N, CA, C and O atoms as a MOPAC input file, in Angstrom:
PM7 MOZYME 1SCF
protein

 N      0.82900 1    -1.08300 1    -0.02800 1
 C      0.07600 1    -0.13200 1    -0.14600 1
 C      0.80700 1     1.38800 1    -0.08700 1
 O      1.87700 1     1.46300 1     0.51800 1
 N      0.38400 1     2.29500 1    -0.55200 1
 C      1.20100 1     3.48500 1    -1.05700 1
 C      0.60200 1     4.55500 1    -0.01600 1
 O     -0.47800 1     4.30800 1     0.51900 1
 N      1.35800 1     5.84700 1     0.29800 1
 C      0.08900 1     6.72700 1     0.69200 1
 C     -0.83000 1     7.32200 1    -0.09100 1
 O     -1.84400 1     7.89900 1     0.30100 1
 N     -0.39800 1     7.14800 1    -1.42300 1
 C     -1.82200 1     7.57300 1    -2.42100 1
 C     -2.60900 1     6.59300 1    -2.17500 1
 O     -3.76200 1     6.86900 1    -2.50700 1
 N     -2.44100 1     5.14100 1    -1.55600 1
 C     -3.57700 1     4.45700 1    -1.87600 1
 C     -4.69700 1     4.69700 1    -0.35000 1
 O     -5.91500 1     4.61500 1    -0.19300 1
 N     -3.73700 1     4.96300 1     0.41100 1
 C     -4.53300 1     5.36800 1     1.89200 1
 C     -5.19700 1     6.36400 1     2.12400 1
 O     -5.98000 1     6.52100 1     3.06100 1
 N     -4.74400 1     7.60800 1     0.71400 1
 C     -5.59500 1     8.97300 1     0.73600 1
 C     -6.92100 1     8.72700 1    -0.50800 1
 O     -7.82300 1     9.48300 1    -0.86800 1
 N     -6.62900 1     7.62600 1    -0.84200 1
 C     -7.79900 1     7.67700 1    -2.24100 1
 C     -8.65400 1     6.71100 1    -1.18500 1
 O     -9.80300 1     7.15100 1    -1.17000 1
 N     -8.52800 1     5.51000 1    -0.25500 1
 C     -9.36600 1     4.93400 1     0.52400 1
 C     -9.97100 1     6.37600 1     1.50100 1
 O    -11.19200 1     6.53200 1     1.48100 1
 N     -9.28900 1     7.19900 1     2.17000 1
 C     -9.78000 1     7.69800 1     2.85200 1
 C    -11.03800 1     8.91000 1     2.39900 1
 O    -12.00300 1     9.48700 1     2.90000 1
 N    -10.31900 1     8.83100 1     1.17500 1
 C    -11.13400 1     9.96800 1     0.36100 1
 C    -12.82100 1     8.96600 1     0.38400 1
 O    -13.89500 1     9.17400 1     0.95000 1
 N    -12.44100 1     8.13300 1    -0.31300 1
 C    -14.23700 1     7.45400 1    -0.33800 1
 C    -14.56100 1     7.17300 1     1.04000 1
 O    -15.71200 1     6.74200 1     0.97900 1
 N    -14.29900 1     7.17400 1     1.91100 1
 C    -14.86700 1     6.71100 1     3.27500 1
 C    -15.32900 1     7.66600 1     3.61900 1
 O    -16.46800 1     7.57300 1     4.07600 1
 N    -14.62500 1     9.15200 1     3.56300 1
 C    -15.40500 1    10.35900 1     3.75600 1
 C    -16.25400 1    11.12700 1     2.89500 1
 O    -17.03900 1    11.95800 1     3.35300 1
 N    -16.11800 1    10.85700 1     1.49100 1
 C    -17.18400 1    11.14200 1     0.71600 1
 C    -17.93900 1    10.59400 1    -0.77300 1
 O    -18.43900 1    11.20000 1    -1.72100 1
 N    -17.74400 1     9.11800 1    -0.44900 1
 C    -18.63000 1     8.16800 1    -0.46300 1
 C    -18.21800 1     7.81400 1    -2.08300 1
 O    -17.04500 1     8.06400 1    -2.35900 1
 N    -18.83500 1     7.40600 1    -2.88500 1
 C    -18.32700 1     7.02100 1    -4.42300 1
 C    -18.18500 1     7.91200 1    -5.20800 1
 O    -18.92900 1     8.89000 1    -5.28800 1
 N    -16.94600 1     7.63500 1    -6.08000 1
 C    -16.83100 1     8.67500 1    -6.80100 1
 C    -16.35200 1     7.96500 1    -8.38800 1
 O    -15.76300 1     6.88400 1    -8.38800 1
 N    -16.68700 1     8.73100 1    -9.77900 1
 C    -16.14300 1     8.17500 1   -10.53300 1
 C    -14.48700 1     8.54900 1   -10.61900 1
 O    -13.95900 1     9.26500 1    -9.76800 1
 N    -13.66200 1     7.90300 1   -11.88300 1
 C    -12.21900 1     8.22600 1   -11.35000 1
 C    -12.01300 1     9.63900 1   -11.39500 1
 O    -11.71700 1    10.28800 1   -10.39200 1
 N    -12.15900 1    10.12900 1   -12.52500 1
 C    -12.05300 1    11.35400 1   -12.89300 1
 C    -12.44300 1    12.62400 1   -12.04700 1
 O    -12.01000 1    13.77100 1   -12.15400 1
 N    -13.45400 1    12.07000 1   -11.10700 1
 C    -13.81400 1    13.11900 1   -10.18100 1
 C    -13.17000 1    12.87300 1    -8.83300 1
 O    -13.07200 1    13.76100 1    -7.98700 1
 N    -12.65200 1    11.40400 1    -8.63400 1
 C    -11.65500 1    11.28500 1    -7.29900 1
 C    -10.63200 1    11.90800 1    -7.42300 1
 O    -10.24800 1    12.55500 1    -6.44900 1
 N     -9.67800 1    11.92600 1    -8.92900 1
 C     -8.64300 1    12.66600 1    -9.04600 1
 C     -8.74400 1    14.23200 1    -9.04500 1
 O     -7.71700 1    14.88700 1    -8.86500 1
 N    -10.02400 1    14.88800 1    -9.25100 1
 C     -9.76500 1    16.12800 1    -8.72500 1
 C    -10.11300 1    16.36600 1    -7.62400 1
 O     -9.45000 1    17.21300 1    -7.02600 1
 N    -11.28800 1    15.72100 1    -6.90600 1
 C    -11.04100 1    15.94300 1    -5.47600 1
 C     -9.56400 1    15.85100 1    -4.80100 1
 O     -9.02500 1    16.68800 1    -4.07700 1
 N     -9.06200 1    14.59200 1    -5.24400 1
 C     -7.98200 1    14.41000 1    -4.37900 1
 C     -6.60600 1    16.09100 1    -5.05700 1
 O     -5.93000 1    16.75600 1    -4.27100 1
 N     -6.62100 1    16.23500 1    -6.20000 1
 C     -5.98400 1    17.11300 1    -6.76600 1
 C     -6.09700 1    18.56900 1    -5.58800 1
 O     -5.16000 1    19.09600 1    -4.99000 1
 N     -7.39200 1    18.89600 1    -5.54600 1
 C     -7.88400 1    20.00100 1    -4.52000 1
 C     -7.40600 1    20.09100 1    -3.53900 1
 O     -7.04500 1    21.21600 1    -3.19300 1
 N     -7.16100 1    18.81000 1    -2.53500 1
 C     -6.87600 1    18.46100 1    -1.42900 1
 C     -5.63600 1    19.07600 1    -1.32000 1
 O     -5.44200 1    20.11300 1    -0.68500 1
 N     -4.63300 1    18.32700 1    -2.04900 1
 C     -3.39200 1    18.61300 1    -1.88700 1
 C     -2.46600 1    18.80100 1    -3.36400 1
 O     -2.19200 1    18.17100 1    -4.38500 1
 N     -2.26000 1    19.83500 1    -2.85100 1
 C     -1.09300 1    20.40100 1    -4.49200 1
 C      0.48100 1    19.95600 1    -4.18000 1
 O      1.46800 1    20.44700 1    -4.72800 1
 N      0.48200 1    18.92600 1    -3.18600 1
 C      1.94600 1    18.40900 1    -3.40700 1
 C      1.50400 1    16.72700 1    -4.17600 1
 O      2.25600 1    15.98300 1    -4.80600 1
 N      0.20100 1    16.54900 1    -3.87400 1
 C      0.19400 1    15.01300 1    -4.52700 1
 C     -0.43100 1    15.37600 1    -6.09100 1
 O     -1.16700 1    16.32600 1    -6.35700 1
 N     -0.02200 1    14.54800 1    -6.84800 1
 C     -0.17000 1    14.59700 1    -8.28800 1
 C     -0.41600 1    13.05000 1    -8.43100 1
 O      0.28600 1    12.07300 1    -8.16800 1
 N     -1.96400 1    13.23500 1    -9.06400 1
 C     -2.85800 1    12.05100 1    -9.53400 1
 C     -2.76600 1    12.03300 1   -11.35200 1
 O     -3.63700 1    12.55500 1   -12.04800 1
 N     -1.99400 1    11.58900 1   -11.70700 1
 C     -1.96800 1    10.99200 1   -13.24100 1
 C     -3.04000 1    10.06600 1   -13.54900 1
 O     -3.29500 1     9.05100 1   -12.90100 1
 N     -3.66900 1    10.49300 1   -14.61000 1
 C     -4.75600 1     9.79200 1   -14.83000 1
 C     -4.69000 1     8.12800 1   -15.12700 1
 O     -5.48000 1     7.27000 1   -14.73200 1
 N     -3.58300 1     7.97900 1   -15.88400 1
 C     -3.18300 1     6.12600 1   -15.95900 1
 C     -3.01000 1     5.83200 1   -14.48200 1
 O     -3.77400 1     5.00000 1   -13.99200 1
 N     -1.90500 1     6.53600 1   -13.54700 1
 C     -1.51400 1     6.38300 1   -12.29100 1
 C     -2.88700 1     6.03200 1   -11.50300 1
 O     -3.19600 1     4.85500 1   -11.31500 1
 N     -3.41400 1     6.72800 1   -11.21000 1
 C     -4.79100 1     6.64300 1   -10.21100 1
 C     -5.33600 1     5.83100 1   -10.92700 1
 O     -5.49700 1     4.81200 1   -10.25500 1
 N     -5.96700 1     5.61400 1   -12.57700 1
 C     -6.66900 1     4.36600 1   -12.62300 1
 C     -6.01900 1     2.97400 1   -12.53600 1
 O     -6.78300 1     2.01800 1   -12.66500 1
 N     -4.99200 1     2.78200 1   -12.37900 1
 C     -3.97700 1     1.82300 1   -12.09600 1
 C     -4.15900 1     1.09000 1   -10.38200 1
 O     -4.28700 1    -0.07100 1    -9.99100 1
 N     -4.09400 1     2.39900 1    -9.69200 1
 C     -4.06200 1     2.23400 1    -8.51600 1
 C     -5.55100 1     1.29700 1    -8.21600 1
 O     -5.62600 1     0.10600 1    -7.91500 1
 N     -6.45900 1     2.10800 1    -8.38000 1
 C     -7.91100 1     1.96500 1    -8.34900 1
 C     -8.06800 1     0.52200 1    -8.99000 1
 O     -8.56100 1    -0.29500 1    -8.21300 1
 N     -7.76600 1     0.07000 1   -10.18200 1
 C     -7.67900 1    -1.29700 1   -10.36100 1
 C     -7.37900 1    -2.24800 1    -9.45500 1
 O     -8.06500 1    -3.18800 1    -9.05200 1
 N     -5.82600 1    -1.76800 1    -9.05500 1
 C     -5.23200 1    -3.01200 1    -7.54600 1
 C     -6.05500 1    -3.09100 1    -6.24700 1
 O     -6.36600 1    -4.03800 1    -5.52500 1
 N     -6.24400 1    -2.06500 1    -6.21000 1
 C     -7.51500 1    -1.79500 1    -4.95400 1
 C     -8.95300 1    -2.20200 1    -5.29300 1
 O     -9.89900 1    -2.17100 1    -4.50500 1
 N     -8.97800 1    -2.47600 1    -6.20000 1
 C    -10.29500 1    -3.22100 1    -6.51400 1
 C     -9.77900 1    -4.88800 1    -6.80400 1
 O    -10.51900 1    -5.84700 1    -6.58300 1
 N     -9.00200 1    -4.95400 1    -7.10000 1
 C     -8.45700 1    -6.79100 1    -7.55800 1
 C     -8.28800 1    -7.43900 1    -6.13500 1
 O     -8.33600 1    -8.64500 1    -5.89300 1
 N     -8.00100 1    -6.01300 1    -4.88000 1
 C     -7.29000 1    -6.45900 1    -3.42100 1
 C     -8.68000 1    -6.65800 1    -2.69400 1
 O     -8.68400 1    -7.29900 1    -1.64300 1
 N    -10.01800 1    -6.07400 1    -3.26600 1
 C    -10.84800 1    -6.14800 1    -2.54900 1
 C    -11.02100 1    -4.77600 1    -1.67900 1
 O    -11.95600 1    -4.72600 1    -0.88000 1
 N    -10.41500 1    -4.00800 1    -1.77300 1
 C    -10.69500 1    -2.60700 1    -0.96000 1
 C    -11.40700 1    -1.43400 1    -1.58200 1
 O    -11.52200 1    -0.36100 1    -0.98800 1
 N    -11.86100 1    -1.64800 1    -2.73300 1
 C    -12.99400 1    -0.80500 1    -3.13000 1
 C    -13.76000 1    -1.68100 1    -4.42200 1
 O    -13.11900 1    -2.57400 1    -4.97500 1
 N    -14.83700 1    -1.43700 1    -4.75700 1
 C    -15.81800 1    -2.14300 1    -5.92500 1
 C    -15.87100 1    -0.89900 1    -6.34000 1
 O    -15.77000 1     0.21000 1    -5.81600 1
 N    -16.12700 1    -1.50000 1    -7.84500 1
 C    -16.42700 1    -1.15200 1    -8.96900 1
 C    -17.60600 1    -1.25900 1    -9.58300 1
 O    -17.67100 1    -2.47500 1    -9.76200 1
 N    -18.71900 1    -0.73500 1   -10.08600 1
 C    -19.80700 1    -0.61500 1   -10.65300 1
 C    -19.87100 1    -0.75100 1   -11.98100 1
 O    -20.81900 1    -1.27900 1   -12.56300 1
 N    -18.88300 1    -0.29000 1   -12.51700 1
 C    -18.86500 1     0.05100 1   -14.04100 1
 C    -18.48800 1     2.23000 1   -14.13800 1
 O    -17.81300 1     2.89500 1   -14.92400 1
 N    -19.02900 1     2.47500 1   -13.36300 1
 C    -19.37900 1     4.11100 1   -13.12600 1
 C    -18.38400 1     4.57500 1   -12.45500 1
 O    -17.45400 1     5.28100 1   -12.84500 1
 N    -18.74200 1     3.90100 1   -10.80000 1
 C    -17.97700 1     4.72600 1    -9.72300 1
 C    -16.92800 1     3.91900 1    -8.78900 1
 O    -16.66800 1     2.95400 1    -9.50800 1
 N    -16.42900 1     3.81200 1    -7.99900 1
 C    -15.59300 1     3.47300 1    -7.13500 1
 C    -16.21900 1     3.41300 1    -5.89600 1
 O    -16.95300 1     4.39900 1    -5.83300 1
 N    -16.29000 1     2.83100 1    -4.99600 1
 C    -16.93300 1     2.69500 1    -3.48900 1
 C    -16.16700 1     1.96900 1    -2.69500 1
 O    -16.11300 1     0.79300 1    -3.05400 1
 N    -15.19700 1     2.37200 1    -1.20400 1
 C    -14.82700 1     1.48000 1    -0.11300 1
 C    -15.78300 1     0.87400 1    -0.11300 1
 O    -16.95500 1     1.22800 1    -0.24300 1
 N    -15.06600 1    -0.65400 1     0.12100 1
 C    -15.72500 1    -1.86600 1     0.34800 1
 C    -15.49000 1    -1.87700 1     2.07500 1
 O    -14.87500 1    -1.11800 1     2.82400 1
 N    -16.32300 1    -3.16700 1     2.31400 1
 C    -16.14200 1    -3.26000 1     3.53000 1
 C    -14.78400 1    -3.87600 1     4.34500 1
 O    -14.37300 1    -3.79400 1     5.50300 1
 N    -14.44100 1    -4.36100 1     3.43700 1
 C    -12.85000 1    -5.03800 1     3.31300 1
 C    -12.32000 1    -3.53600 1     3.64300 1
 O    -12.07300 1    -3.33800 1     4.83300 1
 N    -12.12200 1    -2.49400 1     2.78000 1
 C    -11.59000 1    -1.36800 1     2.48300 1
 C    -11.67500 1    -0.53300 1     3.88500 1
 O    -10.70400 1     0.20500 1     4.05100 1
 N    -12.51800 1    -0.51300 1     4.78100 1
 C    -13.10100 1    -0.02100 1     6.01100 1
 C    -12.61600 1    -0.54400 1     7.09200 1
 O    -12.38100 1    -0.01600 1     8.17900 1
 N    -12.42400 1    -2.01500 1     6.59900 1
 C    -11.49800 1    -2.72700 1     7.69700 1
 C    -10.26200 1    -2.18000 1     7.84100 1
 O     -9.81100 1    -1.80700 1     8.92400 1
 N     -9.51700 1    -2.09500 1     6.48100 1
 C     -8.06700 1    -1.69400 1     6.40800 1
 C     -7.91600 1    -0.33900 1     7.24900 1
 O     -7.13000 1    -0.24400 1     8.19200 1
 N     -8.63500 1     0.55800 1     6.87100 1
 C     -8.84300 1     1.80100 1     7.12100 1
 C     -9.14100 1     2.16300 1     8.72200 1
 O     -9.13100 1     3.28500 1     9.22800 1
 N     -9.40000 1     0.93300 1     9.34700 1
 C     -9.79900 1     0.78000 1    11.13100 1
 C     -8.67600 1    -0.08500 1    11.75600 1
 O     -8.52800 1    -0.47600 1    12.91400 1
 N     -8.01800 1    -0.24500 1    10.77000 1
 C     -6.72900 1    -1.36700 1    11.27100 1
 C     -6.94700 1    -2.63700 1    11.71500 1
 O     -6.11600 1    -3.34500 1    12.28400 1
 N     -8.06300 1    -2.91400 1    11.45200 1
 C     -8.86300 1    -4.77100 1    11.31500 1
 C     -8.16300 1    -5.36800 1    10.37500 1
 O     -8.08200 1    -6.57400 1    10.60800 1
 N     -7.47700 1    -4.96000 1     9.15700 1
 C     -7.25000 1    -5.58800 1     8.20200 1
 C     -5.65900 1    -5.26100 1     8.01300 1
 O     -5.10400 1    -4.21000 1     8.33200 1
 N     -4.89300 1    -6.73500 1     7.25100 1
 C     -3.78300 1    -6.16500 1     6.50300 1
 C     -3.24900 1    -6.43400 1     5.70900 1
 O     -2.81700 1    -7.57300 1     5.52700 1
 N     -3.01300 1    -4.99900 1     4.58400 1
 C     -3.45900 1    -5.17300 1     2.94700 1
 C     -2.55900 1    -6.47500 1     2.81800 1
 O     -2.99400 1    -7.56900 1     2.45500 1
 N     -1.49100 1    -6.25600 1     3.10000 1
 C     -0.30900 1    -7.21600 1     2.81300 1
 C     -0.88500 1    -8.31300 1     2.45300 1
 O     -0.36700 1    -8.74400 1     1.42300 1
 N     -1.38600 1    -8.69700 1     2.68500 1
 C     -2.21800 1    -9.99100 1     2.93400 1
 C     -3.22300 1   -10.39500 1     1.36800 1
 O     -3.56800 1   -11.51500 1     0.99300 1
 N     -3.41400 1    -9.45900 1     0.90300 1
 C     -4.76900 1    -9.25100 1    -0.13700 1
 C     -4.19300 1    -9.38300 1    -1.50900 1
 O     -4.77500 1   -10.12000 1    -2.30400 1
 N     -3.04500 1    -8.70700 1    -1.89400 1
 C     -2.37900 1    -8.93400 1    -2.88300 1
 C     -1.09500 1    -8.42300 1    -2.94900 1
 O     -0.72200 1    -7.65300 1    -2.06400 1
 N     -0.03100 1    -8.87100 1    -4.26600 1
 C      0.96400 1    -8.61000 1    -4.24900 1
 C      1.50400 1    -7.19000 1    -4.58900 1
 O      1.14500 1    -6.77700 1    -5.69100 1
 N      2.22600 1    -6.43700 1    -3.92000 1
 C      2.58600 1    -5.17700 1    -4.36300 1
 C      2.77000 1    -4.80200 1    -5.60000 1
 O      3.24100 1    -5.69300 1    -6.30600 1
 N      2.53300 1    -3.63300 1    -6.20400 1
 C      2.95200 1    -3.46000 1    -7.79300 1
 C      3.79700 1    -2.10500 1    -7.72700 1
 O      3.24000 1    -1.10200 1    -7.28300 1
 N      5.30500 1    -2.03800 1    -8.21400 1
 C      5.85400 1    -0.70000 1    -7.93000 1
 C      5.15800 1     0.27800 1    -8.75300 1
 O      4.59400 1     0.09800 1    -9.83200 1
 N      5.27600 1     1.24800 1    -8.12900 1
 C      4.26500 1     2.77000 1    -8.50700 1
 C      5.05000 1     3.13500 1    -9.52300 1
 O      4.79800 1     4.15700 1   -10.16200 1

């Protein structure tokens, strides 16, 4: 998990489901020091979805119950997937 992954999960927990473009815009507005290129964010969202931390309905990404468990410290995400280099 990267810090950016945590930020994505935290944002979805606070603000609910988002389209990838909406999510990118919201995250960029929150932090001038973070840069979420479209392809980078899309790849991270795919990885988070494959790990079961977010769900995707074909339109929007939403925090899953496993994602919430991770944020609450009840789940070790390293057991869910092999980290892909950023």
